[in-house]
CSV table of C-alpha atoms in Angstrom, one decimal:
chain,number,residue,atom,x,y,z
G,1,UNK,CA,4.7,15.4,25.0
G,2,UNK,CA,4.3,15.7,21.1
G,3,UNK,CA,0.3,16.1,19.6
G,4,UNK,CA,0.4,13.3,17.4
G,5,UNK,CA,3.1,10.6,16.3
G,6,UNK,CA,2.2,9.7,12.7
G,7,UNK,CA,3.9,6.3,11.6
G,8,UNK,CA,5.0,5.9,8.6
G,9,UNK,CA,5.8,7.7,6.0
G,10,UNK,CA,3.8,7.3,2.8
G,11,UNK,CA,1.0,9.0,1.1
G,12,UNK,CA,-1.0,8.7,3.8
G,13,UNK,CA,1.3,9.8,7.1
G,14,UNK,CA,2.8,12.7,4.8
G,15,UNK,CA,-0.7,14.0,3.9
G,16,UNK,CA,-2.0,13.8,7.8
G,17,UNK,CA,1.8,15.4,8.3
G,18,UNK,CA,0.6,18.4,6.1
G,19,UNK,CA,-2.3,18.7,7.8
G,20,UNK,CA,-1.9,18.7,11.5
G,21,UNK,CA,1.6,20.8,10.9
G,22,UNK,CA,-1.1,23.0,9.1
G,23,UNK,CA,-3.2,23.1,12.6
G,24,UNK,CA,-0.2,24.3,14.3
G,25,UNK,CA,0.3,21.1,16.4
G,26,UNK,CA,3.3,19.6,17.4
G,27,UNK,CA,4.0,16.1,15.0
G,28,UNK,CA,6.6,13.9,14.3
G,29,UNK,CA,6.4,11.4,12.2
G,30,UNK,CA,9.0,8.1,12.0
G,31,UNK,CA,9.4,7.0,8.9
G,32,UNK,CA,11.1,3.7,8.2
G,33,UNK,CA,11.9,3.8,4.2
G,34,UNK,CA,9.5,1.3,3.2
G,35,UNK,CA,6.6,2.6,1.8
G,36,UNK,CA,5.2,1.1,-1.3
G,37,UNK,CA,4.3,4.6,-3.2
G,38,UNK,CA,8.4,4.5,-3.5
G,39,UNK,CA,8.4,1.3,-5.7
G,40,UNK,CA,6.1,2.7,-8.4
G,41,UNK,CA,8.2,3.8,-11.2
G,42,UNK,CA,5.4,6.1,-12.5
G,43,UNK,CA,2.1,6.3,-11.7
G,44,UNK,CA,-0.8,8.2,-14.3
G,45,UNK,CA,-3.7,8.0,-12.4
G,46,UNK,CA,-3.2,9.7,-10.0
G,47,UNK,CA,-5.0,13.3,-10.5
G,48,UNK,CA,-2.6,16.7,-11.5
G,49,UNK,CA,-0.1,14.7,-13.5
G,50,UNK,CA,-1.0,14.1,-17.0
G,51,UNK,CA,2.4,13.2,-18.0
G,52,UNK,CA,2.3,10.8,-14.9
G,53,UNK,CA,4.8,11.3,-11.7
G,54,UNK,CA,7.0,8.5,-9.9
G,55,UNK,CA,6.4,7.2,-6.6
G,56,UNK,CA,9.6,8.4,-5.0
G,57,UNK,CA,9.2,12.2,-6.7
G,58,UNK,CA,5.6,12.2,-5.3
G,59,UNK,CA,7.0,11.3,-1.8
G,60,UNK,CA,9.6,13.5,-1.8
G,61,UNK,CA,7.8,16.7,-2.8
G,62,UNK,CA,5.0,15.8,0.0
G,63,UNK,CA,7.8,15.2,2.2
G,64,UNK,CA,9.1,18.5,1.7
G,65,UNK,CA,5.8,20.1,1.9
G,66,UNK,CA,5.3,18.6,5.5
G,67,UNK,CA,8.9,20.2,6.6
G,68,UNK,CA,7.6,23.6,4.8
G,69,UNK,CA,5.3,23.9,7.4
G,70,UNK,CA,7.2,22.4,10.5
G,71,UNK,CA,7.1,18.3,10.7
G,72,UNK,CA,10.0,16.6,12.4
G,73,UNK,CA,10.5,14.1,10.5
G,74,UNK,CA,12.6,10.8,11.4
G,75,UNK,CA,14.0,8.0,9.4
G,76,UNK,CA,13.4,5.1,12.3
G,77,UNK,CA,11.5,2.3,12.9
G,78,UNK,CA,9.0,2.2,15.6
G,79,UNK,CA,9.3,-1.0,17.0
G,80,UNK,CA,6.7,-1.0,20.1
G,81,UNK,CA,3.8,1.0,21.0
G,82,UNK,CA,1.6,1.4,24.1
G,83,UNK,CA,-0.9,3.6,25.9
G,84,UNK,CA,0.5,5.7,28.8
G,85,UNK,CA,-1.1,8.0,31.2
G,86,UNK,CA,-2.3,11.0,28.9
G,87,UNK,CA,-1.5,9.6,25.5
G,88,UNK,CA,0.9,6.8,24.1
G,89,UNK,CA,4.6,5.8,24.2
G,90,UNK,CA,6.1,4.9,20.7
G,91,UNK,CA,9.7,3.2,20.7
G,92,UNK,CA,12.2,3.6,18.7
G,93,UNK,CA,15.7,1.9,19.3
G,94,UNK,CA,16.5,2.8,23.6
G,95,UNK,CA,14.5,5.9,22.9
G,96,UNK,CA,10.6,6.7,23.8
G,97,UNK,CA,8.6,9.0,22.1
G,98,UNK,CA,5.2,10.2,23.9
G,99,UNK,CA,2.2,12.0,22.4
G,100,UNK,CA,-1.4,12.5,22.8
G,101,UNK,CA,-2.6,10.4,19.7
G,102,UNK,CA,-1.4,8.5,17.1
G,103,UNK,CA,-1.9,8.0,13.5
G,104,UNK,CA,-0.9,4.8,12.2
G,105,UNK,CA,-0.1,4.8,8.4
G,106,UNK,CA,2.0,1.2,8.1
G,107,UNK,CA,0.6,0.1,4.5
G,108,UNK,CA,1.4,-3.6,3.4
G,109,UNK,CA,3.8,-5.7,2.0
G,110,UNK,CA,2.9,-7.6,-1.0
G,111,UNK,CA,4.0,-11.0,-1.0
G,112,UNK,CA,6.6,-11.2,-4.1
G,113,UNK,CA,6.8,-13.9,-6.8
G,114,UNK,CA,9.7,-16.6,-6.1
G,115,UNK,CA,12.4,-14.8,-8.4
G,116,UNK,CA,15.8,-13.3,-7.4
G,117,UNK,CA,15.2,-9.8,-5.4
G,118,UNK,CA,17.5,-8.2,-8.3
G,119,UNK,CA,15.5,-9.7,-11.4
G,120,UNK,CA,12.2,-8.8,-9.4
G,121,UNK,CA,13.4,-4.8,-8.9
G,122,UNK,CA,14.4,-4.4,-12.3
G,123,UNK,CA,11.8,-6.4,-13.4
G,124,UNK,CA,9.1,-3.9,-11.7
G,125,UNK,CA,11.3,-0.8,-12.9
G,126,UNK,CA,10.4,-1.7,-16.7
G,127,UNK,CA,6.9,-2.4,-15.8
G,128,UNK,CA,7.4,-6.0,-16.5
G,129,UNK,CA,6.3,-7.1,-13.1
G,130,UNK,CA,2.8,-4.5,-11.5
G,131,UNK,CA,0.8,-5.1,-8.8
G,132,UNK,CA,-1.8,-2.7,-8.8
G,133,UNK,CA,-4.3,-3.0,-12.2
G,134,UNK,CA,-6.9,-0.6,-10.8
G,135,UNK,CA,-3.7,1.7,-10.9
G,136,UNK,CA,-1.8,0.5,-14.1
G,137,UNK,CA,-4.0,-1.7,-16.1
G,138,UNK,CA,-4.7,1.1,-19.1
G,139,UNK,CA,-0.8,0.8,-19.4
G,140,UNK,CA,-1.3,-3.4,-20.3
G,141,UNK,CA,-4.2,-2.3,-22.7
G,142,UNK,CA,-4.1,-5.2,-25.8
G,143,UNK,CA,-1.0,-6.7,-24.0
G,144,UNK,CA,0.4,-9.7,-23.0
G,145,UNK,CA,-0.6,-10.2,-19.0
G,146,UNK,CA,-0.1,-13.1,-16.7
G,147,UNK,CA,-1.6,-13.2,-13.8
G,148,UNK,CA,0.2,-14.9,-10.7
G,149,UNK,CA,-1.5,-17.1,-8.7
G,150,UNK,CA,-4.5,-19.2,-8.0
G,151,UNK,CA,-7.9,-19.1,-5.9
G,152,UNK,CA,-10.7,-16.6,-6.2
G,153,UNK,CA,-8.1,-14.0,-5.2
G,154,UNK,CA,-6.3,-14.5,-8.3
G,155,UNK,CA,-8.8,-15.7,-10.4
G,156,UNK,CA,-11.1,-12.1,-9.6
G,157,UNK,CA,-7.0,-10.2,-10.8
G,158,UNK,CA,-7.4,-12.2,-13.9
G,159,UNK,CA,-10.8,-11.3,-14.2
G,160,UNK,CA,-10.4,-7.8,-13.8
G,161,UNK,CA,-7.1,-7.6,-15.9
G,162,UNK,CA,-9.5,-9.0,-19.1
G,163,UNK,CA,-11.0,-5.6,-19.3
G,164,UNK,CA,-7.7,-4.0,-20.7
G,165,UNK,CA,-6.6,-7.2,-23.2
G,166,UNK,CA,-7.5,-10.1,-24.4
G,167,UNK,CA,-4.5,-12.0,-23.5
G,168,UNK,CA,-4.6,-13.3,-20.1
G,169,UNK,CA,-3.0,-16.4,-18.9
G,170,UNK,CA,-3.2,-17.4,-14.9
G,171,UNK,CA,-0.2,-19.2,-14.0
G,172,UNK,CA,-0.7,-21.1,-10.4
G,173,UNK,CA,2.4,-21.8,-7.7
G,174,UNK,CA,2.0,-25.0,-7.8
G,175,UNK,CA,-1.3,-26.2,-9.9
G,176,UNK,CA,-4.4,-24.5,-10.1
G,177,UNK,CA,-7.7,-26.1,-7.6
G,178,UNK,CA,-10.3,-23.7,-8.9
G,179,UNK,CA,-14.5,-24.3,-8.1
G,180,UNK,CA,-16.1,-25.1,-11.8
G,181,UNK,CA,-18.2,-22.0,-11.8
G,182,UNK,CA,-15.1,-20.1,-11.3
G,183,UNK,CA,-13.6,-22.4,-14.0
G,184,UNK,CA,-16.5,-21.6,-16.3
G,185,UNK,CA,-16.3,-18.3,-16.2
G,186,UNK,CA,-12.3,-18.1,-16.6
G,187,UNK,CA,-13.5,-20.0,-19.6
G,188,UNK,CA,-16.0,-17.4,-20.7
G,189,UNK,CA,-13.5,-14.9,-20.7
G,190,UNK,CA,-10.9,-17.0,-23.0
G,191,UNK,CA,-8.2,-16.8,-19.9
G,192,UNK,CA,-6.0,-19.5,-20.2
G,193,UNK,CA,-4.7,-21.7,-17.3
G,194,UNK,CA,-1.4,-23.3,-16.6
G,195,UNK,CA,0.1,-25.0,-13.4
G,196,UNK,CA,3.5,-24.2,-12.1
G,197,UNK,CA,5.7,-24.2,-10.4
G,198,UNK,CA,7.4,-21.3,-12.2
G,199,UNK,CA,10.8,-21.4,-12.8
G,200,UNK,CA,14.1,-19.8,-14.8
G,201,UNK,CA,12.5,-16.0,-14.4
G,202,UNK,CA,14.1,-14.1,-17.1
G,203,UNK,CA,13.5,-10.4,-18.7
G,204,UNK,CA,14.4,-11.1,-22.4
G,205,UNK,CA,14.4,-7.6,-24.5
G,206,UNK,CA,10.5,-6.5,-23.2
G,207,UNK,CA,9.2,-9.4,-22.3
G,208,UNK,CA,9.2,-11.3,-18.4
G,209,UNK,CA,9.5,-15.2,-19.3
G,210,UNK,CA,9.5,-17.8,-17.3
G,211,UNK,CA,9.0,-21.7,-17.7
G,212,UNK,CA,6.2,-23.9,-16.3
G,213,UNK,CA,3.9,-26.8,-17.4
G,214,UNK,CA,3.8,-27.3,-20.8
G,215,UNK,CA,6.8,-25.4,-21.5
G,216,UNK,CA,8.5,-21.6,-21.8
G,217,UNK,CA,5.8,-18.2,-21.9
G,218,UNK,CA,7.0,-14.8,-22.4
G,219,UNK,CA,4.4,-11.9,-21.1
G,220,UNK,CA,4.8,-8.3,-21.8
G,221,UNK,CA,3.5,-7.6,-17.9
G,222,UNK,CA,2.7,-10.2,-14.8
G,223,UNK,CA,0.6,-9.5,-12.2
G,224,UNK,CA,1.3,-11.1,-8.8
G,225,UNK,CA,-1.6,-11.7,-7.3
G,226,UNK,CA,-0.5,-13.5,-4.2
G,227,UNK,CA,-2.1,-11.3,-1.1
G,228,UNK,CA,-0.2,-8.9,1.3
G,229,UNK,CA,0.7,-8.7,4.8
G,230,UNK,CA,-0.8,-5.8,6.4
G,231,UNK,CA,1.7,-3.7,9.1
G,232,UNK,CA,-1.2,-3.6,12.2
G,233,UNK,CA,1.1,-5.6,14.3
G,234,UNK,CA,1.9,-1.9,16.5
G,235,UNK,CA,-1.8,-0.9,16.6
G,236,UNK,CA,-2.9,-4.4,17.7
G,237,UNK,CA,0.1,-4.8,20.3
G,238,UNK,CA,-1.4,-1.4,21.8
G,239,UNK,CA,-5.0,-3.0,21.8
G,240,UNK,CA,-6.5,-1.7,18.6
G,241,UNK,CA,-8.8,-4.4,17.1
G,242,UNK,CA,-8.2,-5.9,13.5
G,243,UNK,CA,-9.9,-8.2,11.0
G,244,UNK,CA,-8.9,-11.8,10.6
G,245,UNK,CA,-7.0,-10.3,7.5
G,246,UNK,CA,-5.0,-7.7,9.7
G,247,UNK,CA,-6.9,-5.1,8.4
G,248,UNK,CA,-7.6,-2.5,11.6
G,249,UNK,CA,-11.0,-1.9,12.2
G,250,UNK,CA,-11.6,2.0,12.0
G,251,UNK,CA,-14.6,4.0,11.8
G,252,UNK,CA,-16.0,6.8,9.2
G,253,UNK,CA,-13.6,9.4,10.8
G,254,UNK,CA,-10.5,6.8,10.7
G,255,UNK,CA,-10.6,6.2,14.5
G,256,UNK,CA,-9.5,2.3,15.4
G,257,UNK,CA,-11.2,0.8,18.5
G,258,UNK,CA,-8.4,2.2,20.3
G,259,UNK,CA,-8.9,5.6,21.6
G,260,UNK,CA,-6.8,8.3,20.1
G,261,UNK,CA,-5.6,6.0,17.7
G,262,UNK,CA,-6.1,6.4,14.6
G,263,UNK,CA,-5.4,4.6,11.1
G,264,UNK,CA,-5.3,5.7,7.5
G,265,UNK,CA,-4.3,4.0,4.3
G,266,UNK,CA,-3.7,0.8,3.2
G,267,UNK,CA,-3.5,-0.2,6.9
G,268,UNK,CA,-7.0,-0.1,7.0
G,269,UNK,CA,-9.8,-2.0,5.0
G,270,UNK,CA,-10.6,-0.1,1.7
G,271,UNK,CA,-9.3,0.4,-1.9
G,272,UNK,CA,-5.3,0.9,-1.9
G,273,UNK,CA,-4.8,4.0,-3.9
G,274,UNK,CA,-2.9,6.9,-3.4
G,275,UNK,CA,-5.4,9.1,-3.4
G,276,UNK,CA,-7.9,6.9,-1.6
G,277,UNK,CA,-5.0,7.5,0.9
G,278,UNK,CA,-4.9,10.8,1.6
G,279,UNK,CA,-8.2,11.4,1.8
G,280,UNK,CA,-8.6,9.0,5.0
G,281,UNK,CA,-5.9,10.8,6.0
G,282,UNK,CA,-7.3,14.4,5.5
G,283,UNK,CA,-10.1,13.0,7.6
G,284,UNK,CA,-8.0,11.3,10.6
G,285,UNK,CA,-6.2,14.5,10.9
G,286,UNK,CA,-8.8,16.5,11.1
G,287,UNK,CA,-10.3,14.4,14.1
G,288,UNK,CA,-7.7,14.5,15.6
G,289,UNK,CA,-7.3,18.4,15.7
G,290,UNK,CA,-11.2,18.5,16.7
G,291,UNK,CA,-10.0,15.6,19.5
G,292,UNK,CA,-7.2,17.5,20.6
G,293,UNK,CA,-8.9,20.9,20.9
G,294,UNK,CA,-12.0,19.0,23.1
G,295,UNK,CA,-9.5,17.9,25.1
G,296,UNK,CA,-7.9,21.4,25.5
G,297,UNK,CA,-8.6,24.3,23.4
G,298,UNK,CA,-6.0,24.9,20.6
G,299,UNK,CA,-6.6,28.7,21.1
G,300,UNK,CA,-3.2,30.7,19.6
């Protein structure tokens, strides 16, 4: 029986990787290709890389960091998870994998605009399309920006995106039903409104256009801001608790209701940064060592 089955392998599982290989325990972490960090086609705020560093480089030098020190890493899917006598039992194709904790490090999936999966990739390649302005908006500074979608969600994005430039349009599904305080104070802001639906997505030289009510809009960046869906679906099949949002509940040292399983990451309620990341998972590994060595001491 392994020490800890991490799943998933972003920033978050492949920092708690580092760590617990660190401890000298026996890991393995399943990783299923789909991590976020490896859409980002460079990232600058994230600290030790002035000149900025891409998602997929950042994951692949933690990745070979966590094998430096021993992690077995595998590119699989879990697909079930439950507590056994002694620990849990992760699945994996016909295959079961047991260990004495877990550390669940999913992420989300945001919920895409409706364009062609092949405009949408190279769209978010060129940095036409972002999702994340506490993490890119410097880089729309004085641009054009839409933001995508409607609500208080949305409206907040928009909001928050008018602290880098001036020109901020919000550009609803379907048409916008927005409160008139929140109306007033898109209005304060100078952030213009149009309904959808948006159609006829296009990247035309370096600009995303599209048409909706009241004709065609080119934007140098759009900003979906259509919510996620959170990958808790294993921790809450095992008997963890989440929010009504999916988020898994998980105390100050990253432990889910669930015990000896743990959560880290976007998984779990909190900002969605890289570093905000590994950090939680610094922490979750570390309980888990102290866990693991209460249960039976880790003496070499």
């Amino acid at each position: 029986m392994d020490d800890c089955i991490i799943i998933g392998g972003g920033p978050a599982g492949l920092t708690a990787a580092i760590y617990l290989s660190r401890y000298h325990l026996k890991i393995r972490l399943f990783d299923c290709g789909s991590s976020r960090a490896a859409l980002i086609p460079c990232t600058h705020n994230h600290a030790g890389y002035p000149e900025g560093v891409s998602g997929l480089d950042l994951l692949a030098a933690m990745r070979a960091q966590a094998e430096k020190y021993g992690t077995v890493r595998e590119a699989a899917k879990v697909t079930a998870l439950r507590t056994v006598d002694g620990g849990f039992a992760a699945q994996i194709g016909e295959r079961e994998v047991r260990a004495r904790s877990v550390l669940l490090a999913t992420g989300v999936v945001n919920h895409r605009p409706p364009m062609p999966d092949g405009l949408h990739d190279a769209a978010l390649a060129q940095g036409r399309i972002r999702y994340c302005p506490v993490c890119d908006g410097y880089e729309v500074t004085d641009k054009r920006v839409a933001v995508y979608g409607t609500g208080e969600h949305a409206a907040r994005e928009a909001l928050f995106v008018r602290s880098f430039t001036r020109d901020v349009t919000l550009i609803a599904p379907d048409a916008h039903d927005l409160p008139p305080a929140q109306q007033a104070e898109l209005d304060a802001a100078g952030i213009e409104r149009i309904d959808g639906p948006a159609r006829d997505w296009a990247i035309e030289g370096e600009e995303l256009t599209l048409s909706a009510a009241g004709g065609r809009f080119a934007f140098d960046s759009l900003y979906p801001a259509l919510g996620s869906h959170i990958r808790s679906e294993l921790a809450v099949q095992a008997g963890a608790r989440a929010d009504p949002s999916g988020c898994l509940e998980v105390d100050d040292h990253q432990r889910t209701s669930l015990a000896g399983l743990f959560a880290a990451g976007d998984v779990a309620k909190g900002l969605d940064q890289i570093s905000h990341a590994m950090g939680e998972a610094g922490v979750a590994a570390t309980t888990i060592r102290n866990m693991l060595n209460a249960e039976a001491p880790l003496w070499r």
